[in-house]
Short mmCIF file of C-alpha atoms and ligand atoms in Angstrom, two decimals:
data_model
loop_
_atom_site.label_atom_id
_atom_site.label_comp_id
_atom_site.label_asym_id
_atom_site.label_seq_id
_atom_site.Cartn_x
_atom_site.Cartn_y
_atom_site.Cartn_z
CA UNK A 1 0.35 -0.09 -0.33
CA UNK A 2 1.44 3.48 -0.83
CA UNK A 3 2.64 5.88 1.21
CA UNK A 4 4.80 8.01 -0.72
CA UNK A 5 6.98 10.01 1.98
CA UNK A 6 8.08 6.60 3.67
CA UNK A 7 8.38 5.17 0.18
CA UNK A 8 10.78 7.60 -1.10
CA UNK A 9 13.30 8.13 2.55
CA UNK A 10 12.61 5.50 4.70
CA UNK A 11 12.01 1.96 3.43
CA UNK A 12 14.87 1.74 0.91
CA UNK A 13 17.34 1.99 4.10
CA UNK A 14 16.54 -1.45 4.53
CA UNK A 15 18.26 -2.66 1.79
CA UNK A 16 21.14 -0.20 1.84
CA UNK A 17 24.76 -1.26 2.70
CA UNK A 18 26.96 2.51 3.04
CA UNK A 19 26.17 3.87 6.62
CA UNK A 20 23.59 6.57 7.29
CA UNK A 21 24.01 8.04 10.33
CA UNK A 22 27.95 9.52 11.23
CA UNK A 23 27.98 10.63 14.86
CA UNK A 24 29.76 13.42 16.36
CA UNK A 25 31.65 9.94 17.75
CA UNK A 26 32.41 8.86 15.00
CA UNK A 27 29.84 5.68 15.98
CA UNK A 28 28.27 5.11 11.94
CA UNK A 29 24.21 3.74 12.30
CA UNK A 30 23.24 1.79 8.88
CA UNK A 31 20.51 1.67 6.77
CA UNK A 32 18.79 -1.80 8.01
CA UNK A 33 19.94 -0.37 11.61
CA UNK A 34 17.93 2.90 11.31
CA UNK A 35 15.52 1.49 9.57
CA UNK A 36 15.23 -0.66 12.42
CA UNK A 37 14.71 1.79 14.51
CA UNK A 38 12.00 3.71 12.58
CA UNK A 39 9.79 0.47 12.80
CA UNK A 40 10.64 -0.29 16.77
CA UNK A 41 8.93 3.21 17.07
CA UNK A 42 6.68 3.03 14.74
CA UNK A 43 5.07 -0.02 16.34
CA UNK A 44 5.23 2.02 19.61
CA UNK A 45 3.61 5.17 18.26
CA UNK A 46 0.81 2.39 17.23
CA UNK A 47 0.73 0.64 20.60
CA UNK A 48 0.71 4.05 22.36
CA UNK A 49 -2.94 4.60 20.50
CA UNK A 50 -1.66 6.78 17.88
CA UNK A 51 -3.70 6.36 14.31
CA UNK A 52 -3.46 8.17 11.37
CA UNK A 53 -3.78 11.43 11.21
CA UNK A 54 -2.95 11.85 14.59
CA UNK A 55 -0.92 14.43 15.79
CA UNK A 56 2.25 13.19 17.39
CA UNK A 57 4.28 15.81 19.60
CA UNK A 58 7.57 15.42 19.82
CA UNK A 59 9.78 17.85 22.49
CA UNK A 60 13.38 16.17 22.29
CA UNK A 61 17.65 16.80 21.80
CA UNK A 62 17.93 16.34 18.22
CA UNK A 63 19.31 12.45 17.76
CA UNK A 64 18.69 9.78 15.82
CA UNK A 65 16.32 8.63 17.54
CA UNK A 66 14.79 12.33 17.09
CA UNK A 67 15.29 11.70 13.52
CA UNK A 68 13.17 8.27 14.59
CA UNK A 69 10.33 9.36 14.89
CA UNK A 70 10.01 11.69 12.35
CA UNK A 71 10.32 8.86 10.62
CA UNK A 72 8.05 6.39 12.84
CA UNK A 73 5.41 8.89 12.59
CA UNK A 74 5.31 9.52 8.57
CA UNK A 75 4.91 5.89 8.22
CA UNK A 76 2.50 5.30 9.97
CA UNK A 77 0.57 8.03 8.79
CA UNK A 78 0.67 10.36 11.70
CA UNK A 79 1.84 13.66 11.12
CA UNK A 80 4.76 14.75 13.10
CA UNK A 81 5.12 18.05 15.17
CA UNK A 82 8.31 18.91 16.47
CA UNK A 83 9.43 20.99 19.01
CA UNK A 84 11.80 23.88 20.54
CA UNK A 85 13.97 22.05 22.85
CA UNK A 86 13.81 25.21 24.22
CA UNK A 87 10.84 26.25 24.43
CA UNK A 88 9.31 26.59 28.12
CA UNK A 89 6.50 24.12 29.57
CA UNK A 90 3.98 26.82 28.95
CA UNK A 91 5.06 27.48 25.61
CA UNK A 92 4.64 23.90 25.39
CA UNK A 93 1.01 24.39 26.89
CA UNK A 94 0.95 26.44 24.07
CA UNK A 95 1.17 24.17 20.84
CA UNK A 96 -0.60 21.14 22.86
CA UNK A 97 -3.64 22.93 23.42
CA UNK A 98 -3.48 24.15 19.73
CA UNK A 99 -2.80 20.68 18.27
CA UNK A 100 -3.78 18.20 20.70
CA UNK A 101 -1.63 15.06 19.90
CA UNK A 102 -2.34 11.76 20.92
CA UNK A 103 1.14 11.72 22.14
CA UNK A 104 3.38 13.97 23.42
CA UNK A 105 7.35 12.67 23.95
CA UNK A 106 9.48 15.09 26.03
CA UNK A 107 13.18 14.26 27.36
CA UNK A 108 12.76 12.83 30.78
CA UNK A 109 14.49 15.27 32.24
CA UNK A 110 11.33 17.51 31.51
CA UNK A 111 8.35 15.62 32.35
CA UNK A 112 8.31 16.49 35.48
CA UNK A 113 7.83 20.14 34.91
CA UNK A 114 5.64 19.29 31.58
CA UNK A 115 2.67 17.06 33.33
CA UNK A 116 0.77 19.89 33.48
CA UNK A 117 0.45 21.33 30.13
CA UNK A 118 0.90 18.22 28.70
CA UNK A 119 -1.95 16.66 31.05
CA UNK A 120 -4.66 16.37 28.19
CA UNK A 121 -2.41 13.91 26.36
CA UNK A 122 -0.46 10.76 26.71
CA UNK A 123 3.04 11.97 27.56
CA UNK A 124 6.07 9.43 27.14
CA UNK A 125 9.32 10.20 27.76
CA UNK A 126 12.86 9.62 25.13
CA UNK A 127 15.76 10.94 25.19
CA UNK A 128 19.29 10.26 22.39
CA UNK A 129 20.48 7.85 24.76
CA UNK A 130 16.77 5.70 23.96
CA UNK A 131 16.08 5.93 27.88
CA UNK A 132 13.15 7.03 29.55
CA UNK A 133 9.54 4.96 28.76
CA UNK A 134 9.25 5.64 24.96
CA UNK A 135 12.15 4.15 25.17
CA UNK A 136 11.32 0.74 26.80
CA UNK A 137 8.09 0.75 24.27
CA UNK A 138 10.77 0.50 21.66
CA UNK A 139 12.80 -1.52 23.01
CA UNK A 140 9.68 -4.20 23.73
CA UNK A 141 8.94 -3.38 20.39
CA UNK A 142 8.14 -5.86 17.37
CA UNK A 143 10.81 -5.37 14.83
CA UNK A 144 7.98 -6.07 11.54
CA UNK A 145 5.41 -3.30 10.20
CA UNK A 146 2.64 -2.57 7.95
CA UNK A 147 3.44 1.38 6.73
CA UNK A 148 0.27 2.73 6.12
CA UNK A 149 -1.27 3.71 3.03
CA UNK A 150 -1.15 7.67 3.05
CA UNK A 151 -2.61 9.80 -0.36
CA UNK A 152 -0.51 12.96 -1.84
CA UNK A 153 -2.20 15.03 0.19
CA UNK A 154 -2.69 13.31 3.76
CA UNK A 155 -0.70 15.68 6.49
CA UNK A 156 2.94 14.57 7.08
CA UNK A 157 3.44 17.01 9.41
CA UNK A 158 2.15 19.64 11.35
CA UNK A 159 5.49 23.04 12.02
CA UNK A 160 4.70 25.81 14.20
CA UNK A 161 6.14 29.27 13.00
CA UNK A 162 8.34 31.40 15.00
CA UNK A 163 5.30 34.06 15.85
CA UNK A 164 7.87 36.90 16.06
CA UNK A 165 4.66 38.99 16.71
CA UNK A 166 1.30 37.29 17.91
CA UNK A 167 0.10 34.13 18.07
CA UNK A 168 2.41 31.27 16.45
CA UNK A 169 0.45 29.46 13.58
CA UNK A 170 0.53 25.74 12.71
CA UNK A 171 1.84 24.91 9.46
CA UNK A 172 -0.33 21.99 7.79
CA UNK A 173 2.50 19.87 5.58
CA UNK A 174 0.99 17.33 3.58
CA UNK A 175 3.35 14.07 1.87
CA UNK A 176 3.02 15.93 -1.32
CA UNK A 177 4.76 19.58 -0.34
CA UNK A 178 7.60 17.32 1.53
CA UNK A 179 8.28 15.07 -1.22
CA UNK A 180 7.97 17.36 -4.83
CA UNK A 181 9.99 19.62 -2.69
CA UNK A 182 12.31 17.54 -1.85
CA UNK A 183 12.53 16.07 -5.05
CA UNK A 184 12.53 18.82 -6.65
CA UNK A 185 16.40 20.47 -4.74
CA UNK A 186 17.89 17.27 -4.51
CA UNK A 187 17.94 17.23 -8.90
CA UNK A 188 18.52 21.20 -8.38
CA UNK A 189 22.14 20.98 -6.64
CA UNK A 190 22.91 17.88 -7.77
CA UNK A 191 22.83 14.51 -4.77
CA UNK A 192 23.74 11.72 -4.97
CA UNK A 193 24.05 8.30 -3.08
CA UNK A 194 27.72 9.68 -2.76
CA UNK A 195 26.83 13.04 -0.76
CA UNK A 196 28.30 13.05 2.41
CA UNK A 197 25.87 16.14 4.46
CA UNK A 198 27.45 17.98 7.14
CA UNK A 199 24.12 18.35 9.34
CA UNK A 200 24.09 20.42 12.55
CA UNK A 201 21.45 22.45 11.76
CA UNK A 202 18.45 21.41 14.07
CA UNK A 203 15.47 18.97 13.50
CA UNK A 204 12.44 20.60 14.86
CA UNK A 205 12.83 24.10 11.50
CA UNK A 206 11.54 23.12 7.91
CA UNK A 207 15.46 24.37 7.15
CA UNK A 208 17.64 21.32 9.00
CA UNK A 209 13.83 18.10 9.27
CA UNK A 210 13.03 18.81 5.08
CA UNK A 211 15.09 20.72 3.52
CA UNK A 212 18.44 18.92 4.65
CA UNK A 213 17.28 15.23 5.94
CA UNK A 214 14.82 14.85 3.57
CA UNK A 215 17.16 15.08 0.37
CA UNK A 216 20.15 12.91 1.93
CA UNK A 217 17.42 9.98 2.79
CA UNK A 218 16.02 10.54 -0.78
CA UNK A 219 19.11 10.41 -2.71
CA UNK A 220 20.57 7.51 -0.09
CA UNK A 221 23.51 10.06 0.81
CA UNK A 222 24.88 9.75 3.99
CA UNK A 223 24.48 12.81 6.51
CA UNK A 224 27.53 13.18 9.33
CA UNK A 225 24.36 14.07 12.52
CA UNK A 226 26.17 16.23 14.91
CA UNK A 227 23.87 17.12 17.60
CA UNK A 228 24.59 21.21 17.01
CA UNK A 229 26.68 23.24 15.62
CA UNK A 230 30.42 24.12 17.00
CA UNK A 231 33.25 25.84 15.13
CA UNK A 232 35.44 22.82 16.25
CA UNK A 233 33.70 19.90 15.89
CA UNK A 234 32.47 21.34 12.30
CA UNK A 235 36.61 22.54 11.68
CA UNK A 236 37.67 18.64 12.07
CA UNK A 237 35.22 16.75 9.93
CA UNK A 238 34.18 19.42 6.86
CA UNK A 239 37.22 17.62 5.08
CA UNK A 240 34.64 14.12 5.41
CA UNK A 241 31.50 16.10 4.31
CA UNK A 242 30.47 16.92 0.64
CA UNK A 243 28.12 19.42 1.57
CA UNK A 244 26.68 21.73 4.08
CA UNK A 245 23.07 23.70 4.63
CA UNK A 246 23.67 26.85 7.45
CA UNK A 247 22.30 29.08 8.44
CA UNK A 248 24.62 32.35 8.16
CA UNK A 249 25.26 33.25 11.64
CA UNK A 250 27.21 29.45 10.72
CA UNK A 251 29.61 30.97 8.26
CA UNK A 252 29.95 34.01 10.26
CA UNK A 253 31.40 32.08 13.29
CA UNK A 254 33.62 29.60 10.23
CA UNK A 255 34.75 32.72 8.47
CA UNK A 256 36.11 34.03 12.28
CA UNK A 257 38.36 31.23 12.19
CA UNK A 258 41.87 31.64 10.34
CA UNK A 259 41.46 27.62 10.02
CA UNK A 260 38.61 27.43 7.77
CA UNK A 261 40.50 28.33 3.98
CA UNK A 262 41.27 26.42 0.61
CA UNK A 263 42.49 23.55 2.29
CA UNK A 264 39.96 22.36 4.62
CA UNK A 265 36.68 23.36 2.60
CA UNK A 266 38.09 21.27 -0.41
CA UNK A 267 36.49 18.74 0.22
CA UNK A 268 32.87 20.51 0.09
CA UNK A 269 31.56 20.64 -2.93
CA UNK A 270 28.47 23.06 -1.71
CA UNK A 271 27.57 25.22 0.58
CA UNK A 272 23.84 26.03 1.47
CA UNK A 273 22.88 28.70 3.38
CA UNK A 274 19.55 30.12 4.19
CA UNK A 275 16.46 31.21 6.88
CA UNK A 276 17.60 34.73 7.43
CA UNK A 277 20.05 36.91 4.72
CA UNK A 278 23.77 36.06 3.51
CA UNK A 279 25.02 39.65 4.41
CA UNK A 280 26.89 39.82 0.55
CA UNK A 281 30.30 40.58 2.22
CA UNK A 282 30.61 37.55 3.81
CA UNK A 283 29.26 35.76 0.37
CA UNK A 284 32.34 37.96 -1.06
CA UNK A 285 34.53 37.09 2.60
CA UNK A 286 33.33 33.08 1.89
CA UNK A 287 34.77 33.31 -1.95
CA UNK A 288 38.22 35.78 -1.46
CA UNK A 289 38.92 32.56 1.31
CA UNK A 290 37.71 29.10 -0.06
CA UNK A 291 36.74 29.88 -3.29
CA UNK A 292 33.98 28.65 -2.66
CA UNK A 293 30.51 30.78 -3.16
CA UNK A 294 27.72 30.30 -0.95
CA UNK A 295 24.21 29.45 -2.54
CA UNK A 296 21.64 30.98 -0.45
CA UNK A 297 18.33 29.79 -1.01
CA UNK A 298 15.05 30.82 0.20
CA UNK A 299 12.24 29.53 1.92
CA UNK A 300 9.48 29.11 5.07
CA UNK A 301 7.79 26.63 7.49
CA UNK A 302 4.80 27.37 5.21
CA UNK A 303 6.35 26.80 1.77
CA UNK A 304 9.43 24.32 2.25
CA UNK A 305 11.75 26.50 -0.50
CA UNK A 306 10.79 28.95 -2.89
CA UNK A 307 13.98 30.43 -5.33
CA UNK A 308 17.78 28.52 -5.56
CA UNK A 309 20.70 30.33 -6.66
CA UNK A 310 21.57 28.34 -9.26
CA UNK A 311 24.41 25.22 -8.81
CA UNK A 312 25.44 26.26 -12.07
CA UNK A 313 25.76 29.83 -13.19
CA UNK A 314 26.58 33.24 -10.69
CA UNK A 315 25.23 32.44 -7.27
CA UNK A 316 25.16 36.12 -6.86
CA UNK A 317 25.23 37.93 -3.43
CA UNK A 318 22.51 39.60 -1.64
CA UNK A 319 20.15 37.54 -3.86
CA UNK A 320 18.01 34.04 -3.36
CA UNK A 321 18.20 33.13 -6.85
CA UNK A 322 15.21 31.95 -8.82
CA UNK A 323 11.85 30.11 -8.04
CA UNK A 324 12.90 27.03 -8.38
CA UNK A 325 11.63 24.52 -11.32
CA UNK A 326 7.67 24.19 -10.38
CA UNK A 327 7.21 27.10 -8.37
CA UNK A 328 5.57 30.83 -9.20
CA UNK A 329 6.52 34.03 -7.81
CA UNK A 330 5.14 36.93 -7.79
CA UNK A 331 5.65 40.91 -6.72
CA UNK A 332 2.59 42.70 -5.73
CA UNK A 333 1.81 46.11 -4.82
CA UNK A 334 -1.79 47.87 -4.01
CA UNK A 335 -3.62 44.65 -5.77
CA UNK A 336 -1.18 44.24 -8.48
CA UNK A 337 1.73 42.29 -10.07
CA UNK A 338 4.47 44.74 -10.50
CA UNK A 339 7.12 45.34 -13.09
CA UNK A 340 10.17 43.66 -13.14
CA UNK A 341 12.43 45.72 -10.27
CA UNK A 342 9.70 47.25 -8.31
CA UNK A 343 8.98 45.84 -4.92
CA UNK A 344 6.75 44.57 -3.22
CA UNK A 345 4.47 41.96 -1.26
CA UNK A 346 6.18 37.75 -3.06
CA UNK A 347 3.87 35.48 -3.21
CA UNK A 348 3.77 32.07 -4.60
CA UNK A 349 2.11 29.38 -5.80
CA UNK A 350 3.46 25.66 -6.34
CA UNK A 351 3.57 21.98 -5.31
CA UNK A 352 5.38 23.20 -2.39
CA UNK A 353 2.91 25.32 -0.68
CA UNK A 354 1.17 24.53 2.67
CA UNK A 355 -2.05 23.22 3.32
CA UNK A 356 -3.22 26.10 5.98
CA UNK A 357 -3.25 27.28 8.98
CA UNK A 358 -4.32 24.44 12.19
CA UNK A 359 -7.94 25.31 12.89
CA UNK A 360 -7.20 29.12 11.81
CA UNK A 361 -9.84 28.74 8.61
CA UNK A 362 -9.48 32.64 8.94
CA UNK A 363 -5.51 33.11 9.43
CA UNK A 364 -5.36 30.59 6.38
CA UNK A 365 -7.81 32.99 4.19
CA UNK A 366 -5.74 35.94 4.97
CA UNK A 367 -2.12 35.09 3.69
CA UNK A 368 -3.68 31.81 1.13
CA UNK A 369 -5.34 32.50 -1.54
CA UNK A 370 -8.12 30.49 -3.09
CA UNK A 371 -6.29 30.42 -6.32
CA UNK A 372 -3.03 29.12 -4.30
CA UNK A 373 -1.45 32.48 -3.98
CA UNK A 374 0.78 32.78 -0.78
CA UNK A 375 1.18 35.91 0.41
CA UNK A 376 4.60 35.20 1.94
CA UNK A 377 5.07 38.70 3.75
CA UNK A 378 7.93 39.44 2.50
CA UNK A 379 8.43 42.36 0.74
CA UNK A 380 10.90 41.86 -2.54
CA UNK A 381 12.06 42.50 -5.54
CA UNK A 382 13.23 40.58 -9.12
CA UNK A 383 15.81 42.09 -11.07
CA UNK A 384 16.81 42.34 -14.49
CA UNK A 385 18.20 39.00 -14.70
CA UNK A 386 15.50 37.61 -12.59
CA UNK A 387 17.24 37.38 -9.16
CA UNK A 388 15.05 37.32 -6.64
CA UNK A 389 16.17 40.31 -3.70
CA UNK A 390 14.39 40.22 -0.32
CA UNK A 391 14.16 43.61 1.04
CA UNK A 392 12.39 42.59 4.78
CA UNK A 393 9.69 41.16 6.43
CA UNK A 394 6.32 43.33 5.45
CA UNK A 395 6.00 43.93 8.98
CA UNK A 396 9.13 45.69 9.22
CA UNK A 397 8.73 48.14 6.73
CA UNK A 398 9.47 51.48 7.94
CA UNK A 399 6.87 53.96 7.23
CA UNK A 400 8.44 57.59 8.83
CA UNK A 401 6.30 60.54 7.35
CA UNK A 402 4.05 58.60 4.62
CA UNK A 403 7.63 57.49 3.09
CA UNK A 404 8.31 53.81 3.49
CA UNK A 405 12.00 52.34 4.08
CA UNK A 406 13.26 49.12 3.60
CA UNK A 407 15.23 48.27 6.62
CA UNK A 408 17.75 45.41 4.37
CA UNK A 409 18.73 49.80 2.09
CA UNK A 410 19.40 51.24 5.60
CA UNK A 411 21.13 48.32 7.12
CA UNK A 412 23.83 48.26 3.46
CA UNK A 413 24.93 51.52 3.92
CA UNK A 414 25.60 51.27 7.41
CA UNK A 415 27.24 47.95 7.31
CA UNK A 416 29.76 49.79 4.99
CA UNK A 417 31.10 52.02 7.38
CA UNK A 418 34.30 50.07 8.03
CA UNK A 419 33.56 50.28 11.34
CA UNK A 420 29.79 48.11 11.33
CA UNK A 421 30.26 44.54 11.66
CA UNK A 422 27.22 44.56 11.17
CA UNK A 423 23.58 46.24 11.84
CA UNK A 424 19.05 45.81 12.41
CA UNK A 425 17.10 48.48 11.73
CA UNK A 426 13.36 49.50 12.99
CA UNK A 427 10.93 51.48 13.51
CA UNK A 428 9.82 53.40 16.39
CA UNK A 429 6.73 55.45 17.39
CA UNK A 430 7.90 58.98 17.00
CA UNK A 431 5.79 62.07 17.86
CA UNK A 432 6.17 63.99 14.63
CA UNK A 433 6.86 61.03 12.04
CA UNK A 434 3.87 57.80 13.45
CA UNK A 435 7.53 55.39 13.36
CA UNK A 436 10.97 56.89 13.37
CA UNK A 437 14.31 55.09 11.78
CA UNK A 438 16.47 53.80 14.78
CA UNK A 439 19.69 51.77 14.41
CA UNK A 440 21.21 49.52 16.57
CA UNK A 441 24.94 48.46 15.39
CA UNK A 442 27.58 45.94 16.02
CA UNK A 443 31.27 47.12 16.52
CA UNK A 444 33.45 45.23 14.06
CA UNK A 445 35.94 43.19 16.19
CA UNK A 446 37.98 45.35 18.44
CA UNK A 447 36.21 49.14 17.53
CA UNK A 448 34.48 50.95 18.81
CA UNK A 449 32.49 52.76 17.22
CA UNK A 450 31.07 56.92 16.92
CA UNK A 451 27.60 56.92 16.43
CA UNK A 452 27.36 60.76 14.93
CA UNK A 453 30.49 59.91 12.63
CA UNK A 454 28.23 56.86 11.54
CA UNK A 455 25.38 57.82 10.71
CA UNK A 456 26.70 61.50 8.60
CA UNK A 457 28.32 58.71 6.62
CA UNK A 458 25.15 58.04 5.61
CA UNK A 459 24.14 61.77 4.43
CA UNK A 460 25.49 61.29 0.38
CA UNK A 461 24.61 57.89 0.72
CA UNK A 462 20.84 57.51 1.32
CA UNK A 463 17.61 60.76 1.20
CA UNK A 464 17.58 62.25 4.71
CA UNK A 465 14.05 60.38 5.63
CA UNK A 466 15.98 57.34 5.64
CA UNK A 467 19.14 57.75 7.58
CA UNK A 468 17.83 57.09 11.12
CA UNK A 469 17.33 59.23 13.37
CA UNK A 470 18.99 57.70 16.45
CA UNK A 471 21.27 54.55 17.33
CA UNK A 472 22.55 52.45 20.39
CA UNK A 473 25.52 50.04 19.92
CA UNK A 474 24.63 46.86 21.01
CA UNK A 475 28.03 43.65 21.21
CA UNK A 476 25.78 41.62 18.96
CA UNK A 477 22.23 41.25 17.49
CA UNK A 478 19.61 39.38 19.73
CA UNK A 479 18.56 36.35 17.25
CA UNK A 480 16.78 33.16 17.19
CA UNK A 481 18.17 29.89 16.52
CA UNK A 482 18.12 29.59 12.57
CA UNK A 483 20.16 32.99 12.55
CA UNK A 484 17.39 35.07 12.44
CA UNK A 485 17.20 38.88 13.92
CA UNK A 486 14.67 39.17 16.94
CA UNK A 487 13.79 42.43 15.54
CA UNK A 488 10.16 42.40 16.97
CA UNK A 489 12.29 42.31 20.67
CA UNK A 490 14.13 45.36 19.73
CA UNK A 491 11.03 47.20 18.84
CA UNK A 492 9.58 45.99 22.73
CA UNK A 493 13.15 47.45 23.87
CA UNK A 494 13.69 50.97 22.64
CA UNK A 495 9.84 51.76 21.67
CA UNK A 496 9.84 54.52 24.14
CA UNK A 497 13.06 56.45 22.86
CA UNK A 498 11.18 59.22 20.72
CA UNK A 499 8.61 59.60 22.62
CA UNK A 500 8.17 62.64 24.87
P1 AMP B 601 10.15 29.97 8.97
O1 AMP B 601 9.05 29.88 8.57
O2 AMP B 601 11.67 29.89 10.00
O3 AMP B 601 11.61 29.54 8.11
O4 AMP B 601 11.14 31.74 7.94
C1 AMP B 601 10.78 31.89 7.36
C2 AMP B 601 11.33 33.63 6.53
O5 AMP B 601 13.11 33.76 6.92
C3 AMP B 601 11.09 34.14 5.14
O6 AMP B 601 9.80 34.50 4.69
C4 AMP B 601 11.76 34.84 5.12
O7 AMP B 601 11.78 36.08 5.99
C5 AMP B 601 13.24 34.44 5.62
N1 AMP B 601 14.56 33.71 5.20
C6 AMP B 601 14.61 32.91 4.79
N2 AMP B 601 15.62 32.19 3.66
C7 AMP B 601 16.05 33.99 3.46
C8 AMP B 601 16.78 34.29 2.52
N3 AMP B 601 17.83 34.00 2.19
N4 AMP B 601 17.20 35.53 3.27
C9 AMP B 601 16.25 36.48 3.58
N5 AMP B 601 15.37 35.69 4.25
C10 AMP B 601 15.23 34.76 4.85
#
């Protein structure tokens, strides 16, 4: 009986001879071994009462077991719901209330703290060593199992958006969404069974769970499966890998280390960056240091991946490349598609686009048009050669004195100052202008910043209305685990700056 995602990603493991996962300590897990773990987990899920269509919420550290739970959920037709281990019990409570999973699996060390918010569901535990009540269930479970038949339109996962403003929303992802995107990326990025992917991303997020893991599983390659990103570990393992997928902070942190050079990266054929903007400067520095060009792509929880720079051909710094094959992209302002070069909201349509927000029909209607176009909430433009550039989140647009200001333009000007490492530009409430442009600056290592001089340096680069009215210097920008600058937090911190 068909289960397209299981058939493509996991069924082939039982016959594979090469290792599937290589762990930080050098231990290897073969395809058949991992397939056995999937079978045990699938049978243990069924024994816990999980049926097709039920949600399985999982908040455990990244580990082969965590990946096996994803595979097992898919196999039995359940809907996998991974949660960031950093979420506190009240945050977890929100997700459990909203998604009403049949089963919630957490770290044994956190079970007591989570018991109350999990009182409406069955709570089981599992850690990276395989211990915990679910670990015990798996140890006793049968090795034989029959996957549940699924159609492409059936749900495979719900991933909650990071929800920097308002409530976090559960993006419903179908088997087709995940499989079509993995196939497209695997082709475009030329993945083969010979590839060894250095996997240092978290697997509660679309980047590490779907882009990285699905592409590698689909193409029969190996993964060096690290519990997180650690510069020392990554430097040591790069010579064994052929590909690395990362968020921009991976690359800035590697570049800070003099050992990261051309020789160390010679075995890698592909560096991918996404989830947050890669500074054009980082792109160039990377090229100078390694002779290789980072391939930047753009996607989101709701849509999987939408665009990518080319495998062959110019990977243009500061852009996210072209729409993926099969994905349509348009730029819309005031209800109409804007001519090439104009800035507007990015909308996408294709087999990658999710089925809607879990139990939020109104939100779904607001963002997903009946004809399939998804309003991403990102602002962008397309250059004369067709490369898409992200200008910022629509909600981060600053409107000051009636003028629209795109933060990235101001950030790029600020970052051009020799003493500025990076910057974040936000709009703050202002009695005269409605909003005023405000900059948060980070100095280059070893430099101190003269704020007045930095702001004055913009006078011949930016129109006056775009120039920040004030700025502060921080040691670093607040970022979430995926490297995204937390602009909502910055807006909250400095909300009263211009108030009398
Ligand atoms: P998430 O749903 O957590 O994956 O976040 C998706 C958002 O991350 C997108 O809507 C963009 O705002 C941002 N994003 C992802 N990739 C890029 C990129 N390459 N450049 C700029 N922003 C990006």
